[in-house]
Amino acid sequence: MLAATQTYAPSEDFVRRAHVQGIEARRVLYEKAAEHPEEFWAEVAEREISWFQKWSHVFEWDPPFAKWFVGAKTNAAYNCLDRHLATHRKNKVAILWEGEPGDQRLLSYQELHRLVCRFANVLKGRGLKAGDKAIIYMPMVPELPVAMLACARIGVTHSVVFGGFSAEALKARIQDLGATVVITADGGWRRGKEIRLKDAADEALTECPTVRDVIVLQRTGSAVNMTPGRDHWWHELDQNASEDCPAEPLDSEHPLFVLYTSGTTGKPKGILHTTGGYLTMVTATMKWVFDLRDEDTYWCTADIGWVTGHSYIVYGPLSAGATTVMYEGAPDYPAFDRWWRIVEKYRVNIFYTSPTAIRALIRQGDQWPNAHDLSSLRLLGSVGEPINPAAWEWYYRVIGKERCPIVDTWWQTETGAILISPMPGAVPLKPGSATLPLPGVIPDIVDLTGKPVADGQEGFLVIRRPWPSMLRTIWGDPQRYKEQYWSRVPGVYFTGDAARRDADGYYWILGRVDDVMNVSGHRLSTMEVESALVRHPAVAEAAVVGRPDEITGQAVCAFVTLKKGDWNHRDLAEELRKWVAHEIGSFAKPAEIRFTDALPKTRSGKIMRRLLRELVTSQTVTGDTTTLEDMGVITRLAAQQEED
Ligand code: PRX
């Protein structure tokens, strides 16, 4: 239930030291941005980012294509590294890293700069230049941000593929991007086991003719196959690399990265982000939302393979000159207090995680956090899915000891940066609400005709005005970009989320309205899992829906009809789960597989996922079934459920 009973105002002490102090200060900032957006963003960009050349104009809008800071030149790596070297941050820890086995590395800004320059020269040595594309498929080790920043430094557009994705998923991304280089590692550690990345890369690369070079970091030291001529060890190429590599002045609209995310079809979308606008917003939100101070130790627990890691482990924190913590492994390894050990050991001040993680930790009991000194924490954050008030209260009480505001940050891969979130020194909190939009962000809640709904009513969350860090297009598919985001409700950005606004103007995000599931804060399309399932020789048809799950928010539930044959359902269910892991990645494995002799369909043959969703959610189907071709199907599925 998303209903707040109490509001939580920040303490006087917190407000006094905050970047934005009090609700009135927020209002002034918000109104200024709303009334004079170009002036406002120009000021922010000037203050937060170093430019080699200023823009001729702030903004160009050829709906639905936007350009920000037109004509300006900058460089993301320069902003994340070089500009700090002339300040007190030169020897400040930039990346504070802990590996799962307990190994540790502290890289100062100066040292990180050196590593990035060397690796940028390695890439140049392989013939890479601005405009080329690189796939990065690595564990959570410092060389992952080094690789990203090295690409950014010379204008190579990177696409990081989460290490949990399978060879098949990796292959699709390499092909869609047209990458010429793949940067990977032998493997990484997770729950004490090696995730063998190079093996998966080898499997993917059998069908990727554009790839000329594979650069392999040695992380675990286990044996891997190296294809002569194509594969090179990172440490060998790096050995003689020069440390001199000036950051290239790139156009503000130069493509910084493409990040693939699930849409409503089987094919993932390559979300394109560019340089100047993206950097401006991720940097500004470090102050507005995380209230970052120079002395803070900041930790976002995401994986860099997702957008949260891009914006709030790498680009945002480093551009803002923070000390950003990176942890390689699982939160429960070797025990459920691993995160709290890290918080205690490094005196973490700002901690940013997902509701799924919080719920999983609640289940293990308070003794794990209670065994550690968490008094360094001053601000907590949440992202990826709606946080239920009970989990919020626990986070507030047991982790934050009722001292730390919680910023519930709403955003998406497409938005690049946080758009709706409390400013912690300004906005009283209501558990379960992402509260108010940030300056320059004009959301609304509308019906399908675009008409705003009344306060308290549920509707579609849209954003009325373009913002600097918005996606520029879907890689290679501008038509899909137009259709997906700018056509459902004409003239506004369609988020795909349902929401309502209360009488105080607070936003309550209710979840997706499309065929996108949110499993553990990871986006997954029902179609993607369905297409994976039907590629299996035993499967005739599949329909996938998300069902509510106490820990992961949603869980994947698959309805499967089989081709003729004598199948052992139990064995086959297990095999299909493995199959999905192979086709997409382990995180996409269905929690439940139900075999059925038919799927509910409309007369035109469309699978009625709505009914299946209702079935797995409420155990019965009461919705409109008049278009169902075979009413018996639902009855049988429901009856079968009762038998189970
Ligand atoms: O449904 C919303 C949910 O996650 C979706 C975006 O997923 P993704 O692009 O993978 O990015 C996740 C990390 C930014 C949104 O459409 N979502 C994200 N944050 C919240 C949220 N739902 C409710 N509250 C949030 N704070």
XYZ file of C-alpha atoms and ligand atoms in Angstrom:
670
model
C 0.000 0.000 0.000
C 1.408 3.320 -1.038
C -0.078 5.581 1.576
C 1.988 7.778 3.810
C 0.894 8.403 7.332
C 3.664 10.710 8.388
C 6.005 13.254 6.854
C 9.646 13.641 7.802
C 11.252 17.054 7.718
C 15.059 17.335 7.606
C 16.767 18.293 10.844
C 17.836 21.910 11.340
C 21.413 20.804 11.280
C 20.989 19.062 7.933
C 19.231 22.086 6.438
C 21.878 24.517 7.666
C 24.644 22.689 5.811
C 22.681 21.680 2.704
C 23.214 22.969 -0.837
C 19.534 23.876 -1.079
C 18.204 25.049 2.275
C 14.507 24.798 2.968
C 11.387 24.467 0.853
C 11.332 28.172 0.022
C 14.851 28.010 -1.455
C 13.727 25.088 -3.573
C 10.648 26.940 -4.743
C 12.667 29.949 -5.858
C 15.094 27.727 -7.767
C 12.300 25.688 -9.321
C 10.341 28.726 -10.459
C 13.375 30.408 -11.898
C 14.105 27.277 -13.954
C 10.487 26.988 -15.062
C 10.244 30.606 -16.145
C 13.652 30.996 -17.780
C 14.859 27.495 -18.637
C 17.602 28.497 -21.047
C 19.118 31.034 -18.688
C 18.817 28.574 -15.857
C 20.536 25.682 -17.640
C 23.209 27.971 -19.032
C 24.045 29.055 -15.500
C 24.138 25.478 -14.239
C 26.287 24.327 -17.170
C 28.683 27.182 -16.679
C 29.002 26.548 -12.975
C 29.264 22.742 -13.027
C 31.190 21.940 -16.209
C 34.460 23.043 -17.778
C 34.117 23.883 -21.468
C 36.854 24.236 -24.080
C 34.502 26.398 -26.077
C 31.205 28.002 -25.119
C 27.909 27.331 -26.891
C 26.379 29.569 -29.499
C 22.946 28.839 -28.086
C 21.725 26.800 -25.155
C 19.102 24.688 -26.782
C 17.722 23.578 -30.110
C 14.437 21.714 -30.375
C 13.398 20.060 -33.566
C 10.715 17.867 -32.006
C 11.418 15.270 -30.828
C 15.137 15.813 -31.340
C 16.981 18.039 -28.910
C 20.457 19.539 -28.835
C 21.934 21.157 -25.768
C 24.760 23.672 -25.534
C 24.958 23.850 -29.285
C 28.399 24.461 -30.714
C 30.132 24.046 -27.352
C 33.132 21.799 -26.862
C 33.960 19.765 -23.802
C 35.145 16.311 -22.736
C 33.661 14.015 -20.098
C 37.008 12.570 -18.996
C 38.462 16.056 -18.696
C 35.613 17.029 -16.401
C 35.932 13.847 -14.347
C 39.714 14.023 -14.014
C 41.914 16.779 -15.396
C 40.089 19.727 -13.962
C 40.470 18.334 -10.436
C 44.234 18.005 -10.744
C 44.795 21.720 -10.314
C 42.834 21.691 -7.044
C 43.087 20.180 -3.570
C 41.507 17.081 -5.092
C 44.679 16.077 -6.907
C 45.495 13.434 -4.316
C 41.965 12.883 -3.070
C 40.683 9.327 -3.437
C 38.538 9.233 -6.566
C 37.683 5.530 -6.555
C 37.671 3.545 -3.366
C 37.362 -0.035 -4.481
C 36.880 -3.311 -2.676
C 36.939 -6.649 -4.455
C 34.743 -9.472 -3.297
C 37.675 -11.508 -1.939
C 38.596 -8.469 0.200
C 41.325 -6.946 -1.950
C 41.346 -3.193 -1.979
C 42.463 -0.311 -4.183
C 42.398 3.397 -3.584
C 42.903 5.480 -6.691
C 43.524 9.182 -6.331
C 42.347 11.565 -9.042
C 45.942 11.869 -10.151
C 46.430 8.122 -10.326
C 43.112 7.544 -12.087
C 44.056 10.223 -14.606
C 47.300 8.405 -15.292
C 45.546 5.048 -15.827
C 42.955 6.614 -18.111
C 45.577 8.398 -20.228
C 47.566 5.203 -20.610
C 44.556 3.177 -21.626
C 43.354 5.887 -24.000
C 46.753 5.594 -25.678
C 46.314 1.811 -25.809
C 43.029 2.348 -27.657
C 44.649 4.864 -29.982
C 47.396 2.336 -30.590
C 44.728 -0.084 -31.853
C 43.647 2.560 -34.318
C 40.586 3.792 -32.428
C 39.481 7.365 -32.882
C 36.548 9.675 -32.235
C 33.356 8.234 -33.675
C 34.378 4.585 -33.197
C 32.398 2.272 -30.932
C 33.552 0.058 -28.078
C 31.753 -2.598 -26.076
C 32.829 -2.929 -22.444
C 31.966 -6.232 -20.750
C 33.723 -6.255 -17.414
C 33.376 -7.052 -13.739
C 33.086 -4.277 -11.158
C 36.791 -3.451 -10.999
C 38.452 -0.015 -11.333
C 39.501 -0.800 -14.902
C 35.837 -0.641 -15.896
C 35.557 3.113 -15.235
C 39.108 3.465 -16.579
C 37.949 1.942 -19.867
C 34.841 4.163 -19.989
C 36.818 7.326 -19.290
C 39.550 6.355 -21.769
C 36.893 6.008 -24.467
C 35.338 9.308 -23.459
C 38.735 10.976 -23.552
C 39.271 10.250 -27.238
C 35.650 10.363 -28.350
C 35.035 6.626 -28.703
C 31.386 5.901 -27.879
C 31.145 3.125 -25.308
C 28.450 0.681 -24.480
C 28.847 -1.147 -21.204
C 27.156 -4.531 -21.116
C 26.277 -5.734 -17.613
C 28.469 -8.724 -16.693
C 25.337 -10.726 -15.828
C 24.231 -10.742 -19.473
C 24.828 -13.932 -21.427
C 26.845 -14.414 -24.606
C 23.670 -14.170 -26.680
C 22.696 -10.840 -25.169
C 26.257 -9.580 -25.566
C 26.299 -10.619 -29.205
C 23.098 -8.737 -29.996
C 24.544 -5.585 -28.447
C 27.916 -5.817 -30.215
C 26.113 -6.273 -33.521
C 23.596 -3.511 -33.011
C 26.290 -1.034 -31.967
C 28.721 -2.051 -34.708
C 31.610 -2.110 -32.234
C 35.149 -2.600 -33.480
C 36.652 -3.338 -30.076
C 35.508 -5.351 -27.069
C 37.087 -4.644 -23.700
C 36.604 -7.496 -21.252
C 38.292 -9.524 -18.513
C 39.021 -13.160 -17.800
C 36.305 -13.003 -15.159
C 35.103 -11.447 -11.940
C 34.047 -12.661 -8.502
C 30.464 -13.104 -7.370
C 29.449 -15.113 -4.303
C 32.854 -16.727 -4.273
C 32.465 -18.032 -7.808
C 34.147 -16.822 -10.935
C 31.881 -15.258 -13.568
C 33.783 -16.203 -16.713
C 33.387 -13.217 -18.963
C 36.014 -14.021 -21.594
C 34.361 -17.372 -22.321
C 31.048 -15.621 -22.914
C 32.752 -12.991 -25.067
C 34.381 -15.726 -27.160
C 30.999 -17.338 -27.717
C 29.452 -14.002 -28.711
C 32.319 -13.068 -30.999
C 31.845 -15.998 -33.346
C 29.211 -13.894 -35.088
C 30.542 -10.367 -34.732
C 32.556 -9.559 -37.841
C 32.981 -5.858 -37.005
C 35.205 -6.604 -33.993
C 38.911 -6.331 -34.788
C 40.353 -6.235 -31.281
C 39.570 -7.745 -27.921
C 41.389 -6.343 -24.907
C 41.385 -8.621 -21.887
C 42.039 -7.533 -18.328
C 43.509 -10.137 -16.018
C 41.319 -10.104 -12.918
C 40.901 -13.667 -11.668
C 44.005 -15.152 -13.269
C 42.184 -18.204 -14.558
C 43.029 -19.719 -17.932
C 41.286 -18.245 -20.975
C 41.577 -18.730 -24.709
C 43.349 -15.949 -26.520
C 42.790 -15.739 -30.265
C 46.079 -14.633 -31.842
C 45.879 -11.357 -33.704
C 42.502 -10.478 -32.202
C 42.960 -10.824 -28.440
C 45.450 -8.851 -26.368
C 46.153 -8.677 -22.653
C 45.425 -5.275 -21.163
C 48.618 -5.371 -19.068
C 50.788 -6.127 -22.067
C 49.402 -3.316 -24.196
C 49.517 -0.978 -21.220
C 53.159 -1.679 -20.438
C 54.659 0.789 -22.858
C 51.736 3.146 -23.163
C 52.497 6.818 -22.775
C 50.893 8.778 -19.952
C 50.462 11.770 -22.146
C 47.062 11.885 -23.774
C 45.289 15.226 -23.876
C 41.485 15.086 -23.662
C 39.971 15.778 -27.040
C 37.681 18.775 -27.316
C 34.446 17.133 -28.439
C 31.175 18.594 -29.522
C 28.647 18.946 -26.720
C 26.411 16.582 -28.700
C 29.144 14.000 -29.267
C 27.767 10.503 -28.449
C 29.208 9.602 -25.045
C 27.566 6.232 -24.609
C 24.841 3.888 -25.712
C 23.187 1.804 -23.029
C 20.843 -0.986 -23.974
C 17.625 -1.332 -22.070
C 14.464 -3.349 -22.456
C 11.565 -1.953 -24.384
C 8.245 -3.494 -25.212
C 9.547 -5.684 -28.018
C 12.025 -8.565 -27.990
C 14.804 -6.283 -29.183
C 16.608 -4.132 -26.612
C 16.870 -0.424 -27.327
C 20.223 1.339 -27.487
C 19.641 4.524 -25.537
C 21.986 7.241 -26.766
C 23.397 9.848 -24.417
C 25.626 12.677 -25.509
C 28.214 14.723 -23.667
C 27.494 18.282 -22.498
C 23.882 18.065 -21.365
C 24.356 14.684 -19.729
C 27.390 15.837 -17.759
C 25.665 19.019 -16.682
C 22.753 17.192 -15.154
C 24.555 14.277 -13.528
C 26.928 16.757 -11.919
C 24.203 19.138 -10.755
C 22.129 16.324 -9.259
C 25.094 15.203 -7.145
C 24.552 18.427 -5.222
C 20.783 18.849 -5.499
C 19.934 15.262 -4.595
C 22.950 13.787 -2.816
C 23.907 17.082 -1.245
C 27.503 16.125 -1.910
C 30.246 17.770 0.111
C 33.913 17.463 -0.629
C 34.645 15.474 2.506
C 31.957 12.870 1.799
C 32.543 9.228 1.044
C 29.762 8.347 -1.340
C 28.595 4.843 -2.219
C 26.121 3.751 -4.856
C 25.741 -0.034 -4.761
C 24.529 -0.449 -8.360
C 26.445 -2.251 -11.059
C 28.066 0.045 -13.605
C 26.386 -2.074 -16.294
C 23.125 -0.259 -15.535
C 22.424 3.429 -15.944
C 22.580 4.041 -12.202
C 26.226 3.013 -12.246
C 27.029 5.157 -15.284
C 25.504 8.309 -13.851
C 26.004 7.842 -10.119
C 29.155 5.754 -9.703
C 31.204 7.092 -12.586
C 30.246 10.308 -14.391
C 28.272 12.205 -11.722
C 30.502 11.577 -8.707
C 33.816 11.960 -10.550
C 32.736 15.100 -12.346
C 31.646 16.485 -8.971
C 35.011 15.512 -7.447
C 33.639 12.947 -5.011
C 35.176 9.871 -3.476
C 33.080 7.127 -5.036
C 33.050 3.635 -3.526
C 32.930 0.613 -5.796
C 32.353 -2.933 -4.588
C 32.821 -5.908 -6.866
C 30.656 -8.616 -5.376
C 27.422 -9.726 -3.783
C 25.860 -8.049 -0.716
C 25.519 -11.387 1.087
C 29.056 -12.629 0.630
C 30.534 -14.003 2.749
C 27.635 -12.969 5.032
C 24.640 -10.636 5.098
C 26.572 -7.829 6.706
C 29.065 -7.280 3.877
C 27.620 -3.883 2.953
C 27.516 -2.704 6.561
C 31.105 -3.804 6.990
C 32.024 -1.616 4.029
C 30.038 1.335 5.399
C 31.787 0.982 8.756
C 35.255 0.376 7.349
C 35.302 3.337 4.956
C 33.049 5.600 7.015
C 30.565 5.953 4.162
C 28.440 9.117 4.434
C 26.028 8.796 1.530
C 24.555 5.419 0.637
C 22.407 4.780 -2.457
C 20.730 1.444 -3.163
C 17.554 -0.247 -4.425
C 14.315 -1.217 -2.663
C 14.895 -4.855 -3.661
C 18.193 -4.897 -1.812
C 16.585 -3.244 1.199
C 13.776 -5.799 1.314
C 16.213 -8.682 0.977
C 18.221 -7.295 3.896
C 15.113 -6.753 6.029
C 14.343 -10.435 5.673
C 17.728 -11.376 7.155
C 17.058 -9.449 10.342
C 18.301 -6.327 12.098
C 21.191 -8.105 13.772
C 23.348 -7.710 10.642
C 23.302 -3.908 10.435
C 23.099 -3.605 14.217
C 26.469 -5.308 14.590
C 28.148 -2.374 12.825
C 28.827 1.256 13.476
C 26.794 3.069 10.835
C 27.101 6.479 12.457
C 29.034 7.934 9.505
C 25.902 7.826 7.329
C 24.152 11.135 6.816
C 22.026 10.567 3.714
C 20.351 7.511 2.176
C 19.013 7.002 -1.331
C 16.722 4.633 -3.171
C 16.289 3.941 -6.877
C 14.934 1.543 -9.463
C 11.377 0.811 -8.359
C 8.778 2.154 -5.985
C 9.827 1.737 -2.373
C 7.008 0.485 -0.177
C 6.506 2.511 3.011
C 7.391 -0.459 5.249
C 10.794 -0.869 3.589
C 11.264 2.915 3.699
C 10.577 2.992 7.439
C 13.028 0.169 8.070
C 15.726 1.873 5.993
C 15.099 5.111 7.865
C 15.079 3.566 11.304
C 17.543 0.655 11.218
C 20.104 1.979 8.743
C 19.701 5.736 9.089
C 18.934 5.646 12.845
C 16.252 8.275 12.195
C 18.963 10.817 11.417
C 19.343 10.473 7.667
C 16.917 11.796 5.064
C 16.063 9.288 2.327
C 16.090 10.511 -1.257
C 13.708 8.366 -3.312
C 14.985 9.149 -6.790
C 12.812 8.597 -9.846
C 14.473 8.407 -13.231
C 15.180 6.052 -16.131
C 17.935 4.940 -18.483
C 16.358 7.380 -20.935
C 16.384 10.372 -18.609
C 20.131 10.050 -17.930
C 19.850 11.770 -14.572
C 17.448 11.926 -11.654
C 14.325 13.969 -12.493
C 12.005 13.577 -9.509
C 13.481 13.411 -6.037
C 13.544 15.228 -2.760
C 16.252 17.814 -2.262
C 17.129 16.475 1.165
C 17.664 19.808 2.915
C 14.500 21.267 1.474
C 11.695 18.798 0.969
C 9.787 17.050 3.772
C 9.633 13.333 2.972
C 6.647 11.064 2.625
C 7.601 7.379 2.638
C 6.847 5.899 -0.782
C 6.809 9.171 -2.708
C 9.625 10.451 -4.927
C 8.212 13.857 -3.871
C 8.873 16.816 -6.192
C 10.522 17.403 -9.560
C 14.014 18.877 -9.704
C 14.534 22.358 -11.145
C 14.043 22.470 -14.908
C 11.917 19.326 -14.915
C 8.228 19.784 -15.761
C 6.347 16.525 -15.215
C 2.627 16.037 -15.436
C 0.095 13.264 -15.069
C -2.261 12.901 -17.983
C -4.766 10.596 -19.623
C -4.161 9.156 -23.087
C -5.517 12.256 -24.792
C -2.912 14.319 -22.965
C -5.385 15.954 -20.610
C -4.027 16.403 -17.061
C -5.865 14.262 -14.544
C -7.099 15.650 -11.237
C -4.900 15.436 -8.146
C -5.176 12.040 -6.548
C -6.118 10.368 -9.838
C -3.921 7.806 -11.490
C -2.584 8.642 -14.948
C 0.458 8.491 -17.217
C 3.596 10.219 -16.071
C 4.917 12.500 -18.813
C 7.604 15.173 -18.983
C 6.488 18.324 -20.715
C 9.772 19.949 -21.604
C 13.082 18.533 -22.886
C 15.920 18.441 -20.335
C 19.691 18.416 -20.936
C 20.396 14.754 -20.087
C 17.509 13.251 -22.020
C 18.186 10.483 -24.499
C 18.838 11.805 -27.970
C 17.512 8.829 -29.901
C 17.447 5.043 -30.016
C 20.672 3.931 -31.625
C 20.040 3.356 -35.321
C 16.267 3.655 -34.979
C 14.984 7.261 -34.788
C 11.544 6.093 -35.856
C 11.224 3.846 -32.829
C 12.426 6.738 -30.662
C 9.608 8.924 -31.989
C 6.988 6.244 -31.591
C 8.004 5.023 -28.151
C 8.503 8.293 -26.394
C 6.859 11.121 -28.288
C 3.756 9.725 -29.989
C 1.644 8.103 -27.298
C 0.721 11.479 -25.933
C 1.547 14.059 -28.592
C 4.159 16.678 -27.771
C 5.356 15.300 -24.433
C 7.821 12.654 -23.319
C 6.001 9.446 -22.381
C 7.752 7.718 -19.477
C 5.828 4.433 -19.518
C 5.070 4.832 -15.813
C 1.767 5.334 -14.072
C 1.672 7.855 -11.256
C -0.510 10.143 -9.246
C 0.056 13.498 -7.636
C -1.295 14.330 -4.213
C -2.667 17.626 -2.938
C 0.855 18.772 -1.954
C 2.093 18.232 -5.513
C 4.037 15.106 -4.496
C 4.507 12.399 -7.116
C 3.716 8.765 -6.344
C 5.102 6.402 -8.956
C 2.911 3.358 -9.371
C 4.917 1.244 -11.834
C 5.019 0.485 -15.548
C 2.008 0.690 -17.799
C 3.590 -1.230 -20.668
C 4.953 -4.728 -21.155
C 8.060 -3.946 -19.197
C 8.702 -5.767 -15.931
C 10.830 -4.464 -13.124
C 12.626 -7.361 -11.469
C 14.984 -6.370 -8.658
C 15.073 -2.877 -10.164
C 16.228 -4.348 -13.489
C 14.165 -3.654 -16.521
C 13.096 -6.619 -18.511
C 10.603 -6.846 -21.331
C 7.986 -9.582 -21.335
C 8.608 -9.993 -25.088
C 12.335 -10.433 -24.598
C 11.749 -13.394 -22.284
C 9.002 -14.719 -24.555
C 11.244 -14.627 -27.616
C 13.948 -16.405 -25.649
C 11.487 -19.126 -24.617
C 10.085 -19.743 -28.088
C 13.582 -20.236 -29.439
C 13.671 -23.461 -27.404
C 12.762 -26.465 -29.581
C 10.085 -27.760 -27.185
C 8.179 -24.505 -26.922
C 5.272 -23.634 -29.196
C 4.150 -20.387 -27.577
C 4.945 -18.388 -24.491
C 3.392 -15.488 -22.615
C 5.302 -13.766 -19.855
C 3.977 -11.479 -17.153
C 5.383 -9.951 -13.997
C 3.788 -10.999 -10.744
C 4.232 -9.154 -7.476
C 7.087 -10.456 -5.355
C 7.779 -9.497 -1.799
C 11.516 -9.108 -2.328
C 12.203 -8.442 -5.996
C 9.173 -6.204 -6.602
C 8.155 -8.301 -9.563
C 9.031 -11.841 -10.554
C 8.969 -13.346 -14.032
C 6.077 -15.724 -14.559
C 5.924 -17.624 -17.858
C 2.962 -19.437 -19.406
C 4.187 -21.931 -21.946
C 2.491 -24.179 -24.481
C 4.548 -27.052 -25.788
C 4.981 -28.707 -29.129
C 3.731 -32.282 -29.357
C 5.858 -34.686 -27.406
C 6.229 -36.571 -24.205
C 7.625 -33.976 -21.840
C 8.545 -34.290 -18.216
C 7.264 -30.932 -17.019
C 9.488 -30.666 -14.012
C 12.708 -31.312 -15.943
C 11.603 -29.149 -18.803
C 10.771 -26.227 -16.512
C 14.306 -26.387 -15.135
C 15.745 -26.648 -18.610
C 13.750 -23.636 -19.780
C 14.940 -21.570 -16.859
C 18.528 -22.413 -17.787
C 17.716 -21.647 -21.391
C 16.530 -18.146 -20.513
C 19.712 -17.622 -18.483
C 21.688 -18.629 -21.552
C 19.697 -16.428 -23.912
C 19.537 -13.319 -21.717
C 21.209 -13.746 -18.335
C 20.542 -15.372 -14.974
C 18.620 -12.395 -13.647
C 15.934 -12.981 -16.310
C 15.175 -16.585 -15.285
C 11.434 -17.104 -14.742
C 10.562 -17.637 -11.098
C 7.637 -19.719 -12.258
C 6.817 -21.652 -15.417
C 3.292 -22.899 -16.054
C 2.526 -25.285 -18.842
C -0.830 -24.846 -20.470
C -2.532 -26.226 -23.582
C -3.527 -22.797 -24.854
C -2.945 -19.128 -24.131
C -5.748 -16.603 -23.765
C -6.005 -14.585 -26.965
C -8.176 -12.022 -28.601
C -9.970 -12.899 -31.822
C -7.163 -11.211 -33.732
C -4.676 -13.526 -32.044
C -3.098 -11.116 -29.570
C -2.082 -12.730 -26.298
C -4.040 -11.187 -23.442
C -1.275 -10.649 -20.953
C -3.565 -8.460 -18.893
C -5.623 -11.498 -17.927
C -2.581 -13.550 -17.112
C -1.237 -10.707 -15.006
C -4.492 -10.609 -13.151
C -4.425 -14.347 -12.727
C -0.962 -14.415 -11.146
C -1.657 -11.304 -9.081
C -5.097 -11.933 -7.666
C -5.484 -15.656 -8.397
C -8.725 -14.977 -10.287
C -9.806 -13.183 -13.405
C -12.544 -10.609 -13.134
C -11.481 -8.258 -15.938
C -13.282 -7.933 -19.232
C -12.938 -11.177 -21.166
C -15.405 -10.482 -23.973
C -12.663 -10.445 -26.589
C -11.236 -13.740 -25.456
C -11.304 -16.351 -28.161
C -11.388 -19.281 -25.829
C -12.885 -18.512 -22.454
C -12.042 -21.985 -21.295
C -8.359 -21.247 -21.297
C -8.523 -18.826 -18.404
C -10.888 -21.044 -16.473
C -8.543 -23.963 -16.895
C -5.511 -21.911 -15.882
C -7.332 -20.640 -12.834
C -8.493 -24.135 -11.906
C -5.012 -25.498 -12.345
C -3.751 -22.813 -10.002
C -6.168 -23.910 -7.346
C -4.988 -27.502 -7.699
C -1.350 -26.380 -7.317
O 9.291 2.247 -13.576
C 10.273 3.177 -13.195
C 11.283 2.504 -12.297
O 12.322 2.055 -13.141
C 12.075 2.431 -14.492
C 13.363 2.781 -15.178
O 14.179 1.655 -15.235
P 15.658 1.770 -15.739
O 15.699 2.508 -17.025
O 16.240 0.418 -15.733
O 16.394 2.683 -14.697
C 16.443 2.302 -13.362
C 17.342 3.232 -12.593
C 17.138 4.670 -12.843
C 11.122 3.579 -14.387
O 10.376 3.762 -15.573
N 11.820 3.416 -11.274
C 13.054 3.943 -11.222
N 13.224 4.668 -10.106
C 12.051 4.623 -9.439
C 11.157 3.828 -10.188
N 9.906 3.607 -9.774
C 9.509 4.177 -8.623
N 10.310 4.928 -7.844
C 11.588 5.183 -8.211
N 12.359 5.912 -7.419
